[in-house]
CSV table of C-alpha atoms in Angstrom, one decimal:
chain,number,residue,atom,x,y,z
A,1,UNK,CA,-74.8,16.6,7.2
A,2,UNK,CA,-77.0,17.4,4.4
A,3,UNK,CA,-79.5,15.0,3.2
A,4,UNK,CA,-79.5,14.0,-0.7
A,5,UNK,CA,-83.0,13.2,-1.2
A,6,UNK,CA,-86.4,12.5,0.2
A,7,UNK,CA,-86.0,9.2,2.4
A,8,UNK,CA,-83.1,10.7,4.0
A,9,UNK,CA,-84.8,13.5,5.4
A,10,UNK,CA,-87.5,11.6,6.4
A,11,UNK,CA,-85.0,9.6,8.3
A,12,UNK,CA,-83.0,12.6,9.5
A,13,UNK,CA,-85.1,14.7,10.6
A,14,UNK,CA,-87.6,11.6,12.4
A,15,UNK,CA,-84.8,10.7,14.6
A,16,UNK,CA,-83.2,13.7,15.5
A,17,UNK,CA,-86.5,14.8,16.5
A,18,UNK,CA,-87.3,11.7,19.1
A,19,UNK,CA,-87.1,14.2,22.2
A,20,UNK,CA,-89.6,16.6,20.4
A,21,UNK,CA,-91.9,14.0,19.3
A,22,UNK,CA,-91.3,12.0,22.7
A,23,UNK,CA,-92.7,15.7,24.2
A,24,UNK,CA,-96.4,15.2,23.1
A,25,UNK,CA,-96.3,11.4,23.7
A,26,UNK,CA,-96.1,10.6,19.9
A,27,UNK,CA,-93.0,7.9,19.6
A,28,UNK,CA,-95.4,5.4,19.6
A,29,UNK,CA,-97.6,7.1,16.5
A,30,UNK,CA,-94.1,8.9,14.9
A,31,UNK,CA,-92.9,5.0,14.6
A,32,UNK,CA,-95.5,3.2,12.8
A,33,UNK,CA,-96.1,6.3,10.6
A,34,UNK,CA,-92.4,6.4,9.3
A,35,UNK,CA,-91.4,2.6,8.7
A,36,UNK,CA,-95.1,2.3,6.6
A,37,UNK,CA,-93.9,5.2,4.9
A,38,UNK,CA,-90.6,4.3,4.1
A,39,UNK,CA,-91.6,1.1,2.9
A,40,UNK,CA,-94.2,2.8,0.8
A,41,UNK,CA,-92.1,4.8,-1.4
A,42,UNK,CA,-89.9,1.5,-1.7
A,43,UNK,CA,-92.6,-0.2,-2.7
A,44,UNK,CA,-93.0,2.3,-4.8
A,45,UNK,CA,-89.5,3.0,-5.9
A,46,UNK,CA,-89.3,-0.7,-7.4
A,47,UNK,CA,-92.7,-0.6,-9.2
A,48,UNK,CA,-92.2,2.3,-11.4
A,49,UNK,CA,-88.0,2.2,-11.5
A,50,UNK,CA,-86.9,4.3,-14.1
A,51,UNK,CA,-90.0,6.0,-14.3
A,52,UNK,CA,-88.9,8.2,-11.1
A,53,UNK,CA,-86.2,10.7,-10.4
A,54,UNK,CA,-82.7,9.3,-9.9
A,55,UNK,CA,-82.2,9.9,-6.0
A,56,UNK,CA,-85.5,7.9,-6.0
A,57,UNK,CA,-85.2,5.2,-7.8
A,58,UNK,CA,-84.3,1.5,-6.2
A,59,UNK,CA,-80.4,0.8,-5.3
A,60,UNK,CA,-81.3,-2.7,-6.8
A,61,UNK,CA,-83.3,-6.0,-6.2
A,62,UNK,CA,-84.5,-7.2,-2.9
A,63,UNK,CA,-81.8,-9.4,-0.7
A,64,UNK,CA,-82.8,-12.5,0.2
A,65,UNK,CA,-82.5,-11.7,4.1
A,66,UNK,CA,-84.9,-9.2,3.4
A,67,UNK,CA,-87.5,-11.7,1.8
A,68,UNK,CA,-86.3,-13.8,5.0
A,69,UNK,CA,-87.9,-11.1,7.1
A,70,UNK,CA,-90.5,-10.8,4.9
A,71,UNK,CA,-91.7,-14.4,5.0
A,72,UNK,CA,-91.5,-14.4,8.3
A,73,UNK,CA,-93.3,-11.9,9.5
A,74,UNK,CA,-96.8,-13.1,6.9
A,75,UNK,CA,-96.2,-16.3,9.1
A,76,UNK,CA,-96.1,-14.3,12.2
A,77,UNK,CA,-99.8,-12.9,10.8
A,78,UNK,CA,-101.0,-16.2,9.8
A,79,UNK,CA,-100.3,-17.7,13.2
A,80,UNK,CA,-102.3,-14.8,14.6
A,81,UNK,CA,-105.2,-15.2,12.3
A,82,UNK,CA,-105.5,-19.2,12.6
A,83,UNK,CA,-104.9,-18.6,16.8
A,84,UNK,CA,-107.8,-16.3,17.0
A,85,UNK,CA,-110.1,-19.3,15.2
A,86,UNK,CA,-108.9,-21.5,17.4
A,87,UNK,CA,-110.5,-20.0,20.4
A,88,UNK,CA,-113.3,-17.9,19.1
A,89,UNK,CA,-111.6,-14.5,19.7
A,90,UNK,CA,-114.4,-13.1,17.1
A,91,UNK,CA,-113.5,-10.8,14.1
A,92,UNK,CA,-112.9,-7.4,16.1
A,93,UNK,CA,-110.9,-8.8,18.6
A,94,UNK,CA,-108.9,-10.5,14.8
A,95,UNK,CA,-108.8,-6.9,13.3
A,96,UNK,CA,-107.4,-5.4,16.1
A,97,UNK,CA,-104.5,-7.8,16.9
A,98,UNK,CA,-103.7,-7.6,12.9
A,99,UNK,CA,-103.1,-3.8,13.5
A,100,UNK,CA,-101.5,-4.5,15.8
A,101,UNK,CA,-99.5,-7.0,14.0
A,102,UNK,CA,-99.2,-3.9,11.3
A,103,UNK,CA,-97.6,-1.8,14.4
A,104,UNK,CA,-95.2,-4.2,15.5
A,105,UNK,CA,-93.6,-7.0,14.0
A,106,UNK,CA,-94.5,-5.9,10.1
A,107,UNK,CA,-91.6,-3.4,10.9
A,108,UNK,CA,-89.4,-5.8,12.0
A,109,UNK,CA,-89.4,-6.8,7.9
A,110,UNK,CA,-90.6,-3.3,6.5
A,111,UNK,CA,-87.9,-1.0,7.7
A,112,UNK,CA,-84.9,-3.3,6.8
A,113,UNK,CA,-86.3,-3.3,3.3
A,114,UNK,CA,-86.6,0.0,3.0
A,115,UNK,CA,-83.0,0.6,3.9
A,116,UNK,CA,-82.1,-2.0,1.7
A,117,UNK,CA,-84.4,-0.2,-1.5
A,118,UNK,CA,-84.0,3.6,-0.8
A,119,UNK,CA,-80.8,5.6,-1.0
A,120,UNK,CA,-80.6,6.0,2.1
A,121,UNK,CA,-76.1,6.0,3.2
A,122,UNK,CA,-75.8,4.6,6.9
A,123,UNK,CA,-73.7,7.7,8.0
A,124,UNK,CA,-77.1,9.9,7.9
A,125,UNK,CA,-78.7,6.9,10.4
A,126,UNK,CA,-75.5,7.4,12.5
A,127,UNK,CA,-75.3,11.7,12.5
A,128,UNK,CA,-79.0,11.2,13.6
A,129,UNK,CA,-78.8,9.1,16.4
A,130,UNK,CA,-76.0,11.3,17.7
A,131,UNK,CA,-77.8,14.2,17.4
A,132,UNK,CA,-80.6,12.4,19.7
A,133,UNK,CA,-77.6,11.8,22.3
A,134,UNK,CA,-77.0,15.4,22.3
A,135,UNK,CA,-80.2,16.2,23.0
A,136,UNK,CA,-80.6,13.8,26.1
A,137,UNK,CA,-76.8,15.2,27.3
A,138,UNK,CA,-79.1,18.7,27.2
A,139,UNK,CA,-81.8,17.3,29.5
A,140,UNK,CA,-79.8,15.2,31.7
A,141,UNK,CA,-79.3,17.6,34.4
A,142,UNK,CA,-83.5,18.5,34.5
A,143,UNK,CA,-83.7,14.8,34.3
A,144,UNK,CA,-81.2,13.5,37.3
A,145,UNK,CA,-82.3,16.8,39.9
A,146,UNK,CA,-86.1,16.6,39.2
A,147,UNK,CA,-86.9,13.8,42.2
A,148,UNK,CA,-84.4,16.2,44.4
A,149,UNK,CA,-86.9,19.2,43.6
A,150,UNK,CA,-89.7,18.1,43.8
A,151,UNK,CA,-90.9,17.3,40.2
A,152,UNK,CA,-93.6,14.8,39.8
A,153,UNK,CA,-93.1,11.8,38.1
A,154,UNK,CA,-95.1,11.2,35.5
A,155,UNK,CA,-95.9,15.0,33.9
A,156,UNK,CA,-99.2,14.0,31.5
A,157,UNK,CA,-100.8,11.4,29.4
A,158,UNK,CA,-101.0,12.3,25.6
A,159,UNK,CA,-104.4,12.0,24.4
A,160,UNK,CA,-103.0,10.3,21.2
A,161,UNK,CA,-103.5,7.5,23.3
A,162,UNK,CA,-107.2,7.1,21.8
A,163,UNK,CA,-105.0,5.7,19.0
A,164,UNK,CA,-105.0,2.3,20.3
A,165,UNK,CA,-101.8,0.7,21.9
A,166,UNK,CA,-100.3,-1.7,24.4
A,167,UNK,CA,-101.1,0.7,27.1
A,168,UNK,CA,-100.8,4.1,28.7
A,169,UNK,CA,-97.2,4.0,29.3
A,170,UNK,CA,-96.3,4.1,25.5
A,171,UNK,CA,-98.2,8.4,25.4
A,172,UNK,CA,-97.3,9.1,28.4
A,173,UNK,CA,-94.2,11.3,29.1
A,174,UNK,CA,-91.6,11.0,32.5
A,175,UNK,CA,-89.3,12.9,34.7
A,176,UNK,CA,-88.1,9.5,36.0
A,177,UNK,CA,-89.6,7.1,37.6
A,178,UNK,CA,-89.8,5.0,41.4
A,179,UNK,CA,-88.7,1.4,41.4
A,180,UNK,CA,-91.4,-0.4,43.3
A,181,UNK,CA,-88.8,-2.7,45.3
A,182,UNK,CA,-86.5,0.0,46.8
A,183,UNK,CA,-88.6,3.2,46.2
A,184,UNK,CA,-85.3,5.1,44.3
A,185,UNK,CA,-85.9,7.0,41.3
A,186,UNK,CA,-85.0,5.4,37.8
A,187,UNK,CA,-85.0,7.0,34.4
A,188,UNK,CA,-86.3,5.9,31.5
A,189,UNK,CA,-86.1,9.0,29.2
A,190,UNK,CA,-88.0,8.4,25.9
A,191,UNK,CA,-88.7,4.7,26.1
A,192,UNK,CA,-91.7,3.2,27.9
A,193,UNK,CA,-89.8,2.0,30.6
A,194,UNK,CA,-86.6,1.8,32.3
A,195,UNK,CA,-85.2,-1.9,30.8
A,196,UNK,CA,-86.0,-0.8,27.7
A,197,UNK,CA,-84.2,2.5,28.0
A,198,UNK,CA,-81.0,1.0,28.9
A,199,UNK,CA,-80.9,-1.1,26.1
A,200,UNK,CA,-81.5,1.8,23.7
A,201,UNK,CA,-78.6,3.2,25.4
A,202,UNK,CA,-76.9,0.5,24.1
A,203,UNK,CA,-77.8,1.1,20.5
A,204,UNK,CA,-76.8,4.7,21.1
A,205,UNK,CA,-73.3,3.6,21.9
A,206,UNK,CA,-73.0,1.3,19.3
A,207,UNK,CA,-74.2,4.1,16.3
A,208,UNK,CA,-72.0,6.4,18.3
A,209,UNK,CA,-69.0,4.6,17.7
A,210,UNK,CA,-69.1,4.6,14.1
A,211,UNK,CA,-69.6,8.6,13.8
A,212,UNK,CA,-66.6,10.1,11.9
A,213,UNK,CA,-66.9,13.4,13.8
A,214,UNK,CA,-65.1,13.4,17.3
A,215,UNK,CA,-67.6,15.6,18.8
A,216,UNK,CA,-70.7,13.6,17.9
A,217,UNK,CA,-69.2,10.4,18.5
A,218,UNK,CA,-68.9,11.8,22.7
A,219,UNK,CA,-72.1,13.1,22.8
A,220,UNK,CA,-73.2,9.5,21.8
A,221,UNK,CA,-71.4,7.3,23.7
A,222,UNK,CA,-72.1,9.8,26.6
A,223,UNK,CA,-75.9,9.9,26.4
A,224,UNK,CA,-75.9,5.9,25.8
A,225,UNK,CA,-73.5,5.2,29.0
A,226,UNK,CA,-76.2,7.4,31.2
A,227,UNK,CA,-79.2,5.7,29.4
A,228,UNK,CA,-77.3,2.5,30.2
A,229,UNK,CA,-76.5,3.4,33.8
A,230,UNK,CA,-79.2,5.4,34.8
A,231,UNK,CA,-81.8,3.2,33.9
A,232,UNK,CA,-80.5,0.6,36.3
A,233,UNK,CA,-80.7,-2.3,34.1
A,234,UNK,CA,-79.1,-5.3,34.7
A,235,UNK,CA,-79.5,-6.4,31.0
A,236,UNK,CA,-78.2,-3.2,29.8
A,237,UNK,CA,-74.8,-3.9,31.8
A,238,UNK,CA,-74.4,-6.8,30.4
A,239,UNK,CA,-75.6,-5.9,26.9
A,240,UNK,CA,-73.4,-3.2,26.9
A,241,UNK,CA,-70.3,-4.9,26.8
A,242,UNK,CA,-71.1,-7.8,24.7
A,243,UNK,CA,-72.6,-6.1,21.7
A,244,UNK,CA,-69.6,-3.3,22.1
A,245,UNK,CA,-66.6,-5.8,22.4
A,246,UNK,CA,-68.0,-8.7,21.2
A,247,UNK,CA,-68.0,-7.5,17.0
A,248,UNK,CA,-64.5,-6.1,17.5
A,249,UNK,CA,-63.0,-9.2,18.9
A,250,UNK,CA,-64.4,-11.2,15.6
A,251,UNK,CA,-61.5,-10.8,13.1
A,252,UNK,CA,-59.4,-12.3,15.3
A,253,UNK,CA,-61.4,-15.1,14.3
A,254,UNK,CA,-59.8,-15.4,10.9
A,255,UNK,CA,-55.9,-14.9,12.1
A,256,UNK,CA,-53.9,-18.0,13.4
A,257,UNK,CA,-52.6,-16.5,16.7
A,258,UNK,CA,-56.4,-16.1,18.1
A,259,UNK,CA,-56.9,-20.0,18.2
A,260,UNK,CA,-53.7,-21.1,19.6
A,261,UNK,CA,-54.6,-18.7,22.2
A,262,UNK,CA,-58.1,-20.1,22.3
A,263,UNK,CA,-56.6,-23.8,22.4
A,264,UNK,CA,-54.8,-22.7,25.2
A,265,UNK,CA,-56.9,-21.3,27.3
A,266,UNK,CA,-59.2,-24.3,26.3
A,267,UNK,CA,-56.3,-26.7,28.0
A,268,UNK,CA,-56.1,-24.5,31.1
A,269,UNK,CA,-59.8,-25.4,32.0
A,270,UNK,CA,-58.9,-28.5,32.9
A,271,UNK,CA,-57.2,-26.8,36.2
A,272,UNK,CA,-59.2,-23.9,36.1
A,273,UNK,CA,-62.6,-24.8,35.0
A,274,UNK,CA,-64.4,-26.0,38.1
A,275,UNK,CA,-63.4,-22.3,39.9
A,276,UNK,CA,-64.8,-20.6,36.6
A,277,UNK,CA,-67.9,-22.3,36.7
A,278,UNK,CA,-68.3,-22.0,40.5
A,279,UNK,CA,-67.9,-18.3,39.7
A,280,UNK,CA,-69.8,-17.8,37.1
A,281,UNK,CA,-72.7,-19.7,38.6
A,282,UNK,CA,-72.2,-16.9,41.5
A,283,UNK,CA,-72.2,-14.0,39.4
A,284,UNK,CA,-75.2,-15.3,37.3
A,285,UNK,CA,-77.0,-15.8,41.7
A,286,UNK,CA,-75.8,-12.1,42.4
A,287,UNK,CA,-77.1,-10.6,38.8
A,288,UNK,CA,-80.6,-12.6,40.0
A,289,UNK,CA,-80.5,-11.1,43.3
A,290,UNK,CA,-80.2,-7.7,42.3
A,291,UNK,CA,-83.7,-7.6,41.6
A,292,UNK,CA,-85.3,-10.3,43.4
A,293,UNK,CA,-89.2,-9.1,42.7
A,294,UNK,CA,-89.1,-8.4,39.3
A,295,UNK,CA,-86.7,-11.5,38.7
A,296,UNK,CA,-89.4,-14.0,40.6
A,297,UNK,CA,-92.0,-12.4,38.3
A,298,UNK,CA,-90.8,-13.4,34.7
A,299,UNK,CA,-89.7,-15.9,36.0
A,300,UNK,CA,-93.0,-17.3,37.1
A,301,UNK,CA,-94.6,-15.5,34.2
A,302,UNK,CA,-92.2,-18.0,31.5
A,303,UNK,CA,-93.4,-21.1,33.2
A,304,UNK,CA,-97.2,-20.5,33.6
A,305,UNK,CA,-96.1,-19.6,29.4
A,306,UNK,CA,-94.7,-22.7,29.0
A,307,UNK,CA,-96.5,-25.0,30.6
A,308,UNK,CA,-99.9,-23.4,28.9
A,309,UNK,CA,-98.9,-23.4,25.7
A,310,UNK,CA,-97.3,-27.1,26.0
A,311,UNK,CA,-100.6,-28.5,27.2
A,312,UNK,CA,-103.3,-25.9,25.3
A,313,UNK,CA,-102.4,-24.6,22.2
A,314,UNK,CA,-98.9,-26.0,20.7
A,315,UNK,CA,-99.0,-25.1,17.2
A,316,UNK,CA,-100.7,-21.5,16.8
A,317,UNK,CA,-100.9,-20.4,20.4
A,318,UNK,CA,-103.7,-18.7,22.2
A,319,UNK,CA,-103.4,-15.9,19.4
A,320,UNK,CA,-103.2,-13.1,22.1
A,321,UNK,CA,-101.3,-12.5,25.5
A,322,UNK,CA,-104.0,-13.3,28.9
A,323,UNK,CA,-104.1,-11.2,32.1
A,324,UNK,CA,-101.7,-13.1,34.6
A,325,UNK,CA,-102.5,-14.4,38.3
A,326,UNK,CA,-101.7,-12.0,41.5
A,327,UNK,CA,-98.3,-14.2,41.5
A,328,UNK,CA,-97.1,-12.3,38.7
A,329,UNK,CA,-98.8,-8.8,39.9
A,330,UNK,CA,-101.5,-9.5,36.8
A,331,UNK,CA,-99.0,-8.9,34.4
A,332,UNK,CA,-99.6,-10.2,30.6
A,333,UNK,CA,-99.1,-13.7,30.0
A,334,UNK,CA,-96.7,-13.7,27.2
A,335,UNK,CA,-95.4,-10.6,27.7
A,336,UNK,CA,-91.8,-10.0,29.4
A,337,UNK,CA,-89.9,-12.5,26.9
A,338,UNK,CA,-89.8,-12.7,23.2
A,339,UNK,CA,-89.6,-16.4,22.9
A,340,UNK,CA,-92.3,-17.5,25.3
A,341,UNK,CA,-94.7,-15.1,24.6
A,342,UNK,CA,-94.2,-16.1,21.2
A,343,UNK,CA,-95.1,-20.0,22.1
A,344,UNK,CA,-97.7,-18.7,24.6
A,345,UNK,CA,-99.4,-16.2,21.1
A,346,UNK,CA,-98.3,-18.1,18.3
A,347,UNK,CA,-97.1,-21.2,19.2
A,348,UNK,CA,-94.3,-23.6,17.6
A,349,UNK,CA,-95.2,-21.9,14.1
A,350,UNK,CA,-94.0,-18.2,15.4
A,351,UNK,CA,-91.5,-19.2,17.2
A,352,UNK,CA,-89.8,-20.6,13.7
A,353,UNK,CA,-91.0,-17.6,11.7
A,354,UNK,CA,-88.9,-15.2,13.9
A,355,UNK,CA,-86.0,-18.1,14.8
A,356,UNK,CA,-85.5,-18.6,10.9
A,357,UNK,CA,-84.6,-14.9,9.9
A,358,UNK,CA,-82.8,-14.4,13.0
A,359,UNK,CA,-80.0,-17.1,12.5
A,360,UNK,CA,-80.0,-16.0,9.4
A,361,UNK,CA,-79.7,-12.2,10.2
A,362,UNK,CA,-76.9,-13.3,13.0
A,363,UNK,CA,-74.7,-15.3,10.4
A,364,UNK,CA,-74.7,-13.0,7.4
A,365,UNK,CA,-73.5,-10.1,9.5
A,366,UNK,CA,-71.1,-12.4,12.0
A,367,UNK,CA,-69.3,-13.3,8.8
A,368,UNK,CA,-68.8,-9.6,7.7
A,369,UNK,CA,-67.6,-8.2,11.0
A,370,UNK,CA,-64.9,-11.0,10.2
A,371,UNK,CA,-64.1,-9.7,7.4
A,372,UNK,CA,-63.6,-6.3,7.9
A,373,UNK,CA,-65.6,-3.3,10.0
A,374,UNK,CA,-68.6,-2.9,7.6
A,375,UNK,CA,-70.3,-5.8,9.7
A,376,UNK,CA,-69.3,-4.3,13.4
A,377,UNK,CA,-71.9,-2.2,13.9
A,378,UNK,CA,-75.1,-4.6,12.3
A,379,UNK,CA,-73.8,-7.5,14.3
A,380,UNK,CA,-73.6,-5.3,17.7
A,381,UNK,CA,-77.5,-4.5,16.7
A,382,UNK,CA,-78.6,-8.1,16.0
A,383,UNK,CA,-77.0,-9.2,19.6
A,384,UNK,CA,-79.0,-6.3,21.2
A,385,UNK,CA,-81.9,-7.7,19.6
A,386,UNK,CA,-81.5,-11.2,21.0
A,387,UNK,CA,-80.3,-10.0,24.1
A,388,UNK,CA,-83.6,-8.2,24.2
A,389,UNK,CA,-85.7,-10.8,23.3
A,390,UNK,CA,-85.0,-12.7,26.6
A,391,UNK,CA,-86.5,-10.1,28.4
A,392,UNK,CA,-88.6,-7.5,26.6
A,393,UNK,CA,-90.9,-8.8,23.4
A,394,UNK,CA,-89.4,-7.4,20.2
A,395,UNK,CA,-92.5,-6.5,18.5
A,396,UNK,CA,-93.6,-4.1,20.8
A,397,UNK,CA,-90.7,-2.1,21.1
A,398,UNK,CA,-90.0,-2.4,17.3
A,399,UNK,CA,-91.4,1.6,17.4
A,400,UNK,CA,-88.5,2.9,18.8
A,401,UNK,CA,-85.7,0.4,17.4
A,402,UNK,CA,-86.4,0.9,13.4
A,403,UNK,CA,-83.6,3.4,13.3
A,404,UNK,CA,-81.5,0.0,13.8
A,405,UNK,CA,-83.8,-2.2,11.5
A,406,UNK,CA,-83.2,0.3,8.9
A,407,UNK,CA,-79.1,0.0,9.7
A,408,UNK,CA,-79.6,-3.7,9.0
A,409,UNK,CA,-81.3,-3.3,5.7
A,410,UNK,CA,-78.8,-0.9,4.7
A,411,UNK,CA,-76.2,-3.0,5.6
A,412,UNK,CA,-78.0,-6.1,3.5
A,413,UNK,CA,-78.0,-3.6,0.4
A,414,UNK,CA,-74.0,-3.1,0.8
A,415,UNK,CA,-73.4,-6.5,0.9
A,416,UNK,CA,-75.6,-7.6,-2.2
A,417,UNK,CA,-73.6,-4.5,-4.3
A,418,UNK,CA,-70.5,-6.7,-3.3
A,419,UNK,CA,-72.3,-9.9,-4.7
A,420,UNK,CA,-73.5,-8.5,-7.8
A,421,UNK,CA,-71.9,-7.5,-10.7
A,422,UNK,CA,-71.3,-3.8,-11.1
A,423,UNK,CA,-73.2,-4.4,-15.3
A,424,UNK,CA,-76.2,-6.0,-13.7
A,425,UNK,CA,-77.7,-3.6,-11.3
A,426,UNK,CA,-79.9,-1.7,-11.2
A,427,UNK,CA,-80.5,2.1,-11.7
């Protein structure tokens, strides 16, 4: 698939190299580097206009879900800045969580705009993301026999981790790892850990879907499915099928015959409604079960969340996660869950700045994968990222899921072209 100008080969060639950069521990440096860069040039791109070559010049104005984002995210920095006065964190301890701010959720509203400035077509996201599932279908058999042979887990630490980040784990590079609880290997491949994996998987599968090409489109869904299984994440499984099914199912929303089946099936609950809930209530006890441990420990880890931030810090937060109790094996307070380590870091006034945009985000795109497939693929990424936000934190994983931010900026460009008049835009 040849690329047409400079911000789709940056893209290209950034995500079909993941495994490659994933090799020297850089994901969590590569990241950063392109979404500032991307939104650079469309900074760029709208400040000098005509001025620049054709293939560089803006695809129009900016779409209001995009200043959404936007807005939200200076409130997410605000709410950092006034929680760090609130408790005396000190002005290194403020510079460092604002670069980290810069590192995590400024993507969240940078890479959208960029895909909603730059010529960049969605198809080139798609190709690329395949390409990265051909790639892990190469190393899946190295991958699955290494704990047979011998191979050690972890195989070194980049020292790009003098970079600064959330931890080791984000330079280091894996085999697989050992789950703690039942001592059998898991694999994460190229994400931090194994959760997270899985739900990349998902994203995999949903890009691969769309591909054009046959071939490409099985080497996607086929590296997603292991990522998904092999990972061994509850979350996944369930992620999986929602965000796959889920935006297919939603023009039957705008035909007749859907709701008199819904209404019937509403009736039928009357009979059948106590042995669905019953069963549902089991399957929900089962999916908990799975995992006792780690299910005890966020868990425990969203109440000691709650019930701090309800009684210390309501508005603005703590402004920075806290080393947990040995009850939750010392893990981050605020970390684990979007939402309450939001409340727990930002308070009430985070919480809103990322709620807002989201809704938002979740209606534009439910109403166009009603309306035709254009809004299938955007709306299976916005459920991953609220699946994910109940038990990973968004902002810190936002390195590895900008290929899909930039999907849903792209997608916001595509549907302000339908809004405005062909005359009025721009070059």
């Amino acid at each position: 698939m040849p690329q047409r100008n400079l911000p789709e080969n940056l893209v290209f060639w950034t995500i079909s190299l993941t495994w490659f950069f994933y090799a020297f521990g850089a994901l969590y440096v590569v990241g950063p580097v392109i979404s500032w860069s991307l939104a650079g040039l469309g900074f760029l791109s709208l400040y000098l206009g005509p001025g620049l070559r054709p293939d560089l010049r803006p695809t129009g104005s900016v779409p209001p879900i995009i200043w959404g984002w936007i807005g939200g995210m200076l409130v997410m920095l605000v709410a950092l800045w006034v929680g760090h006065f609130d408790w005396g964190l000190g002005m290194g301890q403020t510079i460092k969580s604002s670069i980290g701010w810069a590192k995590g959720w400024a993507m969240v509203a940078l890479v959208p705009f960029a895909g909603a400035i730059l010529k960049i077509r969605r198809d080139v996201v798609i190709r690329s993301q395949c390409i990265v599932g051909a790639c892990t279908v190469a190393l899946l058999p190295i991958l699955l026999v290494a704990p047979s042979i011998g191979l050690p887990e972890k195989i070194f630490v980049s020292p790009l981790k003098a970079v600064g980040g959330p931890g080791p784990e984000y330079f280091s590079v894996y085999f697989y790892t050992l789950d703690p609880s039942s001592w059998t290997p898991r694999w994460q491949f190229y994400a931090p850990w194994s959760p997270f994996a899985g739900l990349l998987g998902v994203v995999m599968v949903l890009f691969a879907l769309e591909d054009r090409s046959r071939f490409w489109m099985a080497m996607g869904i086929l590296a997603g499915l292991a990522m998904v299984f092999f990972s061994k994440s509850r979350m996944s499984l369930v992620a999986l099928f929602v965000c796959a099914v889920g935006p297919r199912m939603m023009p039957l929303l705008a035909k007749s015959a859907a709701w008199q089946l819904a209404a019937g099936v509403a009736a039928s609950m009357a009979a059948l409604g106590t042995y669905l809930l019953q069963a549902v209530q089991d399957a929900v006890s089962a999916f908990k079960g799975a995992r006792a441990d780690s299910t005890r420990v966020r868990e425990t880890l969203q109440r000691i969340a709650y019930e701090r931030w309800q009684s210390e810090a309501v508005w603005f937060g703590h402004g920075t996660v806290q080393p947990g109790p040995h009850v939750v094996e010392y893990m981050p307070i605020g970390s684990h869950h979007t939402w309450y380590g939001l409340l727990f870091v930002k308070g009430l006034v985070g919480v809103w700045a990322l709620l807002v945009p989201l809704v938002w985000q979740f209606w534009i795109v439910a109403v166009d994968s009603v309306k035709g497939r254009r809004g299938r693929l955007p709306l299976g990424i916005v459920l991953v990222f609220i699946i994910l936000s109940f038990g990973e934190n968004i902002e810190i994983e936002a390195y590895l899921l900008w290929p899909a931010l930039l999907l849903l900026g792209i997608h916001a460009r595509e549907m302000e072209r339908d809004r405005v008049p062909a005359g009025s835009r721009k070059a």
